[in-house]
Every structure is written in structure tokens, then in C-alpha cells.
Short mmCIF file of C-alpha atoms in Angstrom, two decimals:
data_model
loop_
_atom_site.label_atom_id
_atom_site.label_comp_id
_atom_site.label_asym_id
_atom_site.label_seq_id
_atom_site.Cartn_x
_atom_site.Cartn_y
_atom_site.Cartn_z
CA UNK A 4 30.52 -171.60 73.23
CA UNK A 5 28.74 -168.44 72.26
CA UNK A 6 31.05 -166.69 74.35
CA UNK A 7 34.05 -167.76 72.72
CA UNK A 8 32.79 -166.97 69.25
CA UNK A 9 32.95 -163.65 70.77
CA UNK A 10 35.67 -163.16 71.60
CA UNK A 11 37.02 -164.72 68.67
CA UNK A 12 35.21 -161.76 66.86
CA UNK A 13 36.57 -159.54 69.08
CA UNK A 14 40.25 -160.15 68.18
CA UNK A 15 39.36 -160.29 64.64
CA UNK A 16 37.68 -156.90 64.69
CA UNK A 17 40.98 -155.42 66.95
CA UNK A 18 43.31 -157.15 64.80
CA UNK A 19 41.60 -155.41 61.35
CA UNK A 20 41.67 -152.06 63.46
CA UNK A 21 45.34 -152.16 63.82
CA UNK A 22 45.84 -153.07 60.15
CA UNK A 23 43.75 -149.87 59.70
CA UNK A 24 45.47 -147.76 61.33
CA UNK A 25 48.77 -148.82 60.00
CA UNK A 26 48.02 -148.37 56.78
CA UNK A 27 46.55 -144.76 57.71
CA UNK A 28 49.73 -144.31 59.04
CA UNK A 29 51.70 -144.74 56.06
CA UNK A 30 49.72 -143.29 53.95
CA UNK A 31 49.80 -140.46 56.04
CA UNK A 32 54.05 -140.90 56.03
CA UNK A 33 53.89 -140.99 52.07
CA UNK A 34 51.42 -137.74 51.54
CA UNK A 35 54.10 -136.11 54.53
CA UNK A 36 57.58 -137.00 52.25
CA UNK A 37 55.70 -135.84 49.22
CA UNK A 38 54.73 -132.56 50.70
CA UNK A 39 58.06 -131.85 52.16
CA UNK A 40 59.72 -132.90 48.72
CA UNK A 41 57.42 -130.66 46.78
CA UNK A 42 58.03 -127.66 49.70
CA UNK A 43 61.80 -128.22 49.38
CA UNK A 44 61.55 -128.32 45.06
CA UNK A 45 59.49 -124.72 45.28
CA UNK A 46 61.98 -123.11 47.72
CA UNK A 47 65.12 -123.76 45.35
CA UNK A 48 63.25 -122.05 42.32
CA UNK A 49 62.06 -119.54 44.46
CA UNK A 50 65.68 -119.10 45.23
CA UNK A 51 67.13 -119.74 42.07
CA UNK A 52 64.60 -116.90 40.73
CA UNK A 53 65.22 -114.37 43.50
CA UNK A 54 69.23 -114.53 42.54
CA UNK A 55 68.86 -114.63 38.68
CA UNK A 56 66.55 -110.91 39.28
CA UNK A 57 69.33 -109.92 41.74
CA UNK A 58 72.30 -110.50 39.64
CA UNK A 59 70.34 -108.97 36.70
CA UNK A 60 69.56 -106.01 38.47
CA UNK A 61 73.02 -105.49 39.52
CA UNK A 62 74.66 -106.51 36.21
CA UNK A 63 75.63 -103.24 34.43
CA UNK A 64 74.81 -103.04 31.13
CA UNK A 65 77.81 -102.75 28.12
CA UNK A 66 76.99 -98.91 28.00
CA UNK A 67 77.44 -98.10 32.07
CA UNK A 68 80.40 -99.92 32.09
CA UNK A 69 82.37 -97.96 29.21
CA UNK A 70 81.23 -94.75 31.02
CA UNK A 71 82.18 -96.18 34.34
CA UNK A 72 85.36 -96.65 33.08
CA UNK A 73 85.82 -93.56 31.15
CA UNK A 74 85.02 -91.43 34.76
CA UNK A 75 87.40 -93.78 36.45
CA UNK A 76 90.19 -93.20 34.40
CA UNK A 77 89.61 -89.32 33.20
CA UNK A 78 92.42 -87.62 31.97
CA UNK A 79 94.83 -90.23 31.97
CA UNK A 80 92.82 -92.36 28.79
CA UNK A 81 95.24 -90.49 25.77
CA UNK A 82 94.36 -90.43 22.61
CA UNK A 83 96.68 -92.31 19.92
CA UNK A 84 99.31 -89.90 18.49
CA UNK A 85 100.05 -90.02 14.90
CA UNK A 86 103.40 -88.78 13.26
CA UNK A 87 103.38 -86.91 9.87
CA UNK A 88 106.72 -87.53 8.16
CA UNK A 89 108.39 -84.57 7.63
CA UNK A 90 110.62 -83.19 5.00
CA UNK A 91 114.06 -84.42 4.99
CA UNK A 92 115.42 -80.94 6.37
CA UNK A 93 112.48 -79.92 8.71
CA UNK A 94 114.06 -81.52 12.24
CA UNK A 95 112.80 -78.92 14.24
CA UNK A 96 109.78 -80.61 14.21
CA UNK A 97 111.28 -84.29 15.21
CA UNK A 98 109.95 -85.80 18.95
CA UNK A 99 111.95 -88.76 20.22
CA UNK A 100 108.95 -89.30 21.29
CA UNK A 101 105.08 -88.65 21.11
CA UNK A 102 104.07 -85.88 23.32
CA UNK A 103 100.89 -83.93 24.08
CA UNK A 104 101.02 -80.13 24.40
CA UNK A 105 100.64 -80.71 28.04
CA UNK A 106 103.67 -82.84 28.54
CA UNK A 107 105.79 -80.38 26.13
CA UNK A 108 104.81 -77.35 28.31
CA UNK A 109 105.47 -79.01 31.58
CA UNK A 110 109.03 -80.45 30.36
CA UNK A 111 111.94 -78.85 30.91
CA UNK A 112 114.03 -76.73 27.97
CA UNK A 113 117.00 -79.42 28.30
CA UNK A 114 114.58 -82.32 28.20
CA UNK A 115 113.04 -80.82 25.34
CA UNK A 116 116.33 -80.30 23.35
CA UNK A 117 117.68 -84.00 24.20
CA UNK A 118 114.74 -85.47 23.12
CA UNK A 119 114.70 -83.04 20.02
CA UNK A 120 118.48 -84.26 19.53
CA UNK A 121 118.15 -87.64 20.28
CA UNK A 122 115.73 -88.17 17.25
CA UNK A 123 117.50 -86.08 15.04
CA UNK A 124 120.32 -88.89 15.28
CA UNK A 125 117.87 -91.58 14.29
CA UNK A 126 116.07 -89.98 11.88
CA UNK A 127 116.55 -90.13 7.89
CA UNK A 128 119.04 -87.63 8.01
CA UNK A 129 121.71 -89.82 8.95
CA UNK A 130 121.03 -92.28 6.22
CA UNK A 131 123.83 -91.91 3.74
CA UNK A 132 126.74 -89.37 3.13
CA UNK A 133 124.30 -87.22 0.94
CA UNK A 134 121.93 -87.00 3.69
CA UNK A 135 124.17 -85.84 6.35
CA UNK A 136 125.43 -83.34 3.86
CA UNK A 137 121.80 -82.20 3.35
CA UNK A 138 121.06 -82.04 7.29
CA UNK A 139 123.89 -79.24 8.21
CA UNK A 140 123.87 -77.77 4.39
CA UNK A 141 121.07 -75.99 2.67
CA UNK A 142 121.65 -76.24 -1.67
CA UNK A 143 123.48 -72.65 -1.01
CA UNK A 144 125.36 -73.58 0.84
CA UNK A 145 124.20 -72.16 4.50
CA UNK A 146 125.01 -74.01 7.17
CA UNK A 147 121.71 -75.25 9.46
CA UNK A 148 121.51 -73.96 13.16
CA UNK A 149 118.81 -75.99 14.36
CA UNK A 150 121.18 -78.99 13.58
CA UNK A 151 123.91 -77.22 14.93
CA UNK A 152 121.67 -76.75 17.84
CA UNK A 153 120.42 -80.08 18.30
CA UNK A 154 124.35 -81.11 17.74
CA UNK A 155 125.60 -79.43 20.51
CA UNK A 156 122.67 -79.66 23.16
CA UNK A 157 122.43 -83.77 23.50
CA UNK A 158 124.78 -84.34 26.78
CA UNK A 159 126.39 -87.65 25.19
CA UNK A 160 127.45 -85.70 21.91
CA UNK A 161 129.26 -89.74 20.95
CA UNK A 162 125.46 -90.36 20.12
CA UNK A 163 126.27 -88.00 17.30
CA UNK A 164 129.33 -89.93 16.50
CA UNK A 165 128.01 -92.74 15.96
CA UNK A 166 124.97 -91.41 13.74
CA UNK A 167 127.56 -90.40 10.94
CA UNK A 168 129.24 -93.85 11.75
CA UNK A 169 126.38 -95.50 10.92
CA UNK A 170 125.27 -93.83 7.74
CA UNK A 171 125.91 -95.63 4.18
CA UNK A 172 129.58 -93.64 3.56
CA UNK A 173 131.32 -92.95 0.19
CA UNK A 174 134.67 -92.91 -1.03
CA UNK A 175 134.97 -89.30 0.03
CA UNK A 176 133.61 -89.95 3.62
CA UNK A 177 136.40 -92.77 4.06
CA UNK A 178 139.22 -90.45 2.71
CA UNK A 179 138.30 -87.57 4.93
CA UNK A 180 138.40 -90.03 8.13
CA UNK A 181 141.69 -91.18 7.51
CA UNK A 182 143.21 -87.67 7.16
CA UNK A 183 141.49 -86.75 10.37
CA UNK A 184 142.68 -89.74 12.28
CA UNK A 185 146.48 -89.14 11.06
CA UNK A 186 145.97 -85.58 12.40
CA UNK A 187 144.69 -86.25 15.34
CA UNK A 188 147.76 -89.01 15.76
CA UNK A 189 150.59 -85.79 15.17
CA UNK A 190 148.56 -83.31 16.75
CA UNK A 191 146.51 -84.06 20.46
CA UNK A 192 149.24 -85.14 23.22
CA UNK A 193 148.79 -88.84 25.41
CA UNK A 194 147.00 -87.05 27.64
CA UNK A 195 144.08 -86.85 25.97
CA UNK A 196 141.77 -89.87 25.61
CA UNK A 197 138.32 -91.14 24.99
CA UNK A 198 138.63 -90.25 21.08
CA UNK A 199 135.37 -90.33 19.46
CA UNK A 200 135.25 -89.64 15.63
CA UNK A 201 133.64 -90.45 12.01
CA UNK A 202 133.44 -88.53 9.16
CA UNK A 203 129.96 -88.81 6.27
CA UNK A 204 130.24 -86.56 3.18
CA UNK A 205 131.93 -83.20 4.36
CA UNK A 206 130.43 -83.50 7.87
CA UNK A 207 133.19 -84.95 10.64
CA UNK A 208 132.13 -85.16 14.55
CA UNK A 209 134.94 -85.35 16.93
CA UNK A 210 134.51 -86.15 20.62
CA UNK A 211 137.20 -86.53 23.19
CA UNK A 212 138.47 -85.75 27.23
CA UNK A 213 141.70 -84.10 28.58
CA UNK A 214 142.81 -84.01 32.18
CA UNK A 215 143.80 -80.65 31.57
CA UNK A 216 143.22 -77.90 28.88
CA UNK A 217 144.60 -79.33 25.23
CA UNK A 218 147.48 -77.04 24.32
CA UNK A 219 146.92 -78.06 20.38
CA UNK A 220 143.11 -78.03 20.37
CA UNK A 221 143.00 -75.00 17.83
CA UNK A 222 145.11 -77.07 15.84
CA UNK A 223 142.92 -80.17 15.32
CA UNK A 224 140.77 -78.09 12.52
CA UNK A 225 144.03 -77.70 10.34
CA UNK A 226 143.59 -81.45 8.50
CA UNK A 227 141.23 -79.91 6.36
CA UNK A 228 139.48 -76.27 5.23
CA UNK A 229 136.59 -76.09 7.00
CA UNK A 230 133.68 -74.33 9.07
CA UNK A 231 134.39 -75.57 12.33
CA UNK A 232 132.35 -75.36 15.49
CA UNK A 233 133.18 -76.61 18.97
CA UNK A 234 132.52 -76.71 22.56
CA UNK A 235 134.49 -77.01 25.45
CA UNK A 236 133.42 -78.30 28.78
CA UNK A 237 134.16 -79.68 32.44
CA UNK A 238 132.13 -82.22 33.80
CA UNK A 239 131.98 -82.68 37.71
CA UNK A 240 135.07 -84.67 37.90
CA UNK A 241 137.25 -81.38 36.04
CA UNK A 242 137.53 -83.33 33.18
CA UNK A 243 137.67 -81.33 29.81
CA UNK A 244 135.17 -82.41 27.72
CA UNK A 245 136.09 -81.57 23.78
CA UNK A 246 133.40 -81.55 21.30
CA UNK A 247 133.47 -80.50 17.37
CA UNK A 248 132.03 -80.55 14.46
CA UNK A 249 133.42 -79.57 11.06
CA UNK A 250 131.98 -79.13 7.52
CA UNK A 251 134.31 -79.50 4.85
CA UNK A 252 134.66 -76.29 2.35
CA UNK A 253 136.19 -74.56 -0.26
CA UNK A 254 136.35 -70.81 1.67
CA UNK A 255 135.41 -70.92 5.28
CA UNK A 256 135.00 -67.12 4.99
CA UNK A 257 132.11 -67.40 3.56
CA UNK A 258 130.38 -68.74 6.52
CA UNK A 259 126.53 -67.80 6.64
CA UNK A 260 124.06 -69.65 9.67
CA UNK A 261 120.37 -69.57 9.67
#
């Protein structure tokens, strides 16, 4: 009887020991999980702090960025240019596009002349019949050398013709242009082509082409009493190109240019 009781007590004690051991294992697992979670949180926090510090160190300030951008672009940075409206007759200072002194110096004379001519044709000088007159003649009746040079320096003489054509014209302009038209029909041969002409105020511009020298070219100017300025050239294909500016006057012998 005593032995049986002792055996039962032994079994109970072993059961209690196993239960205590199992509970201890559960506690250790819980502690391990908690420690692992704390470690992961700490590691994540440390990584975030380190990453932010690296970003702050590597990020340039606004002043540094502006300085770096200035160093990169260097001479490519061109300050904004502004135009000051010149006097109506000061056409030599006009330019087709804003250009720095370095750009002007590097441009060939033909390019500069072309730019001035385009600016001249697009200037207020061709606003009306009165302004066209003022562009080519001053108040003393002296012809502007600059206006003539810019007019003939442009390869496409039609741009001058179109500038005069787009000016606001008075009745005298239309009458002069009609007289020129009738004179051309009577004077020029049928071999002439690509005629283009227009008049505004006392000024007329004319251009045409021909496969051979036009025999009656000298008679063209006789449509009115005028100062006559002409240029005849040949293109690469051998076609003759005739350009002329007529400025109506009462006495062509009084011609003065400056």
C-alpha cells in the first residue's frame, strides 16, 4: 500500500515538473519573440536615421546648386537683351535679331547686311506713304545712302517690294503705281518674267528677270521724273535679275546722297 502511494506521488511530481518545464519553455519563447521584435524595430530605426543623414549630407544647398549650374553653363548664359526704339530715320542701328558684340564680330559682312535689311523692311519706315518717303529722303530732299544700301544688300528684292506694298498708301501712291504698270506693259518685252513692283509715296521698287539682257531696260525709268538706282546681276543659272528703286522728283539733276 505504501509502495503504491509512493509511486503515485512520484508520478504526480513528474507531471508537475513537466508542466513547469513546459511553462518555462513558453516563457522563454515569448521573451525571445519580444527581444527579436525589439531588435527589428531598433534596426529599422537605425537604418532610417542613417539614410536621412546620408541624404542631408549629399543634398546641395540652393546656393550650391545655383553656383554649380552657373559653372556648368559658363559662357552659354547670355543676359537678356533689350531694344531701345531708335529715331525713325536711324536705320543703321536696327538689327533683325538681338546679337551680342561677339556674335556681330563673328558674323560675315553679308550676314550683317542681310540682318539690317530685314530689320529695315519690318520697321515703322514702311508703315505709310509718308514714312516711306522719310526713309529715303530727308526734309532737304537728300537721298539716304543707308536706306539704298540696305535695300540693295538683301538678295531677295521682293522683300522690299512687299514692304512697300503693305504700307498704307495715299491716292498719289496708287496713281504712281498705275503709271509704272502701264509703262512696263509698253516697254518690256515678252521675255521678261517674275515682275514685281510697288509704289508708296514718291518711292517705287521694281524687280524682274530675263534670260538675256533686256534691250529696253534703260527706258523703264522714263515712266516718271525720278532719281533712279538700279542693279543688274546674274544668278547661278545665268538668269539676269533687274532691281530698281525710283524716287520721284521734279529735278533729277539735283541728286544728293548722304
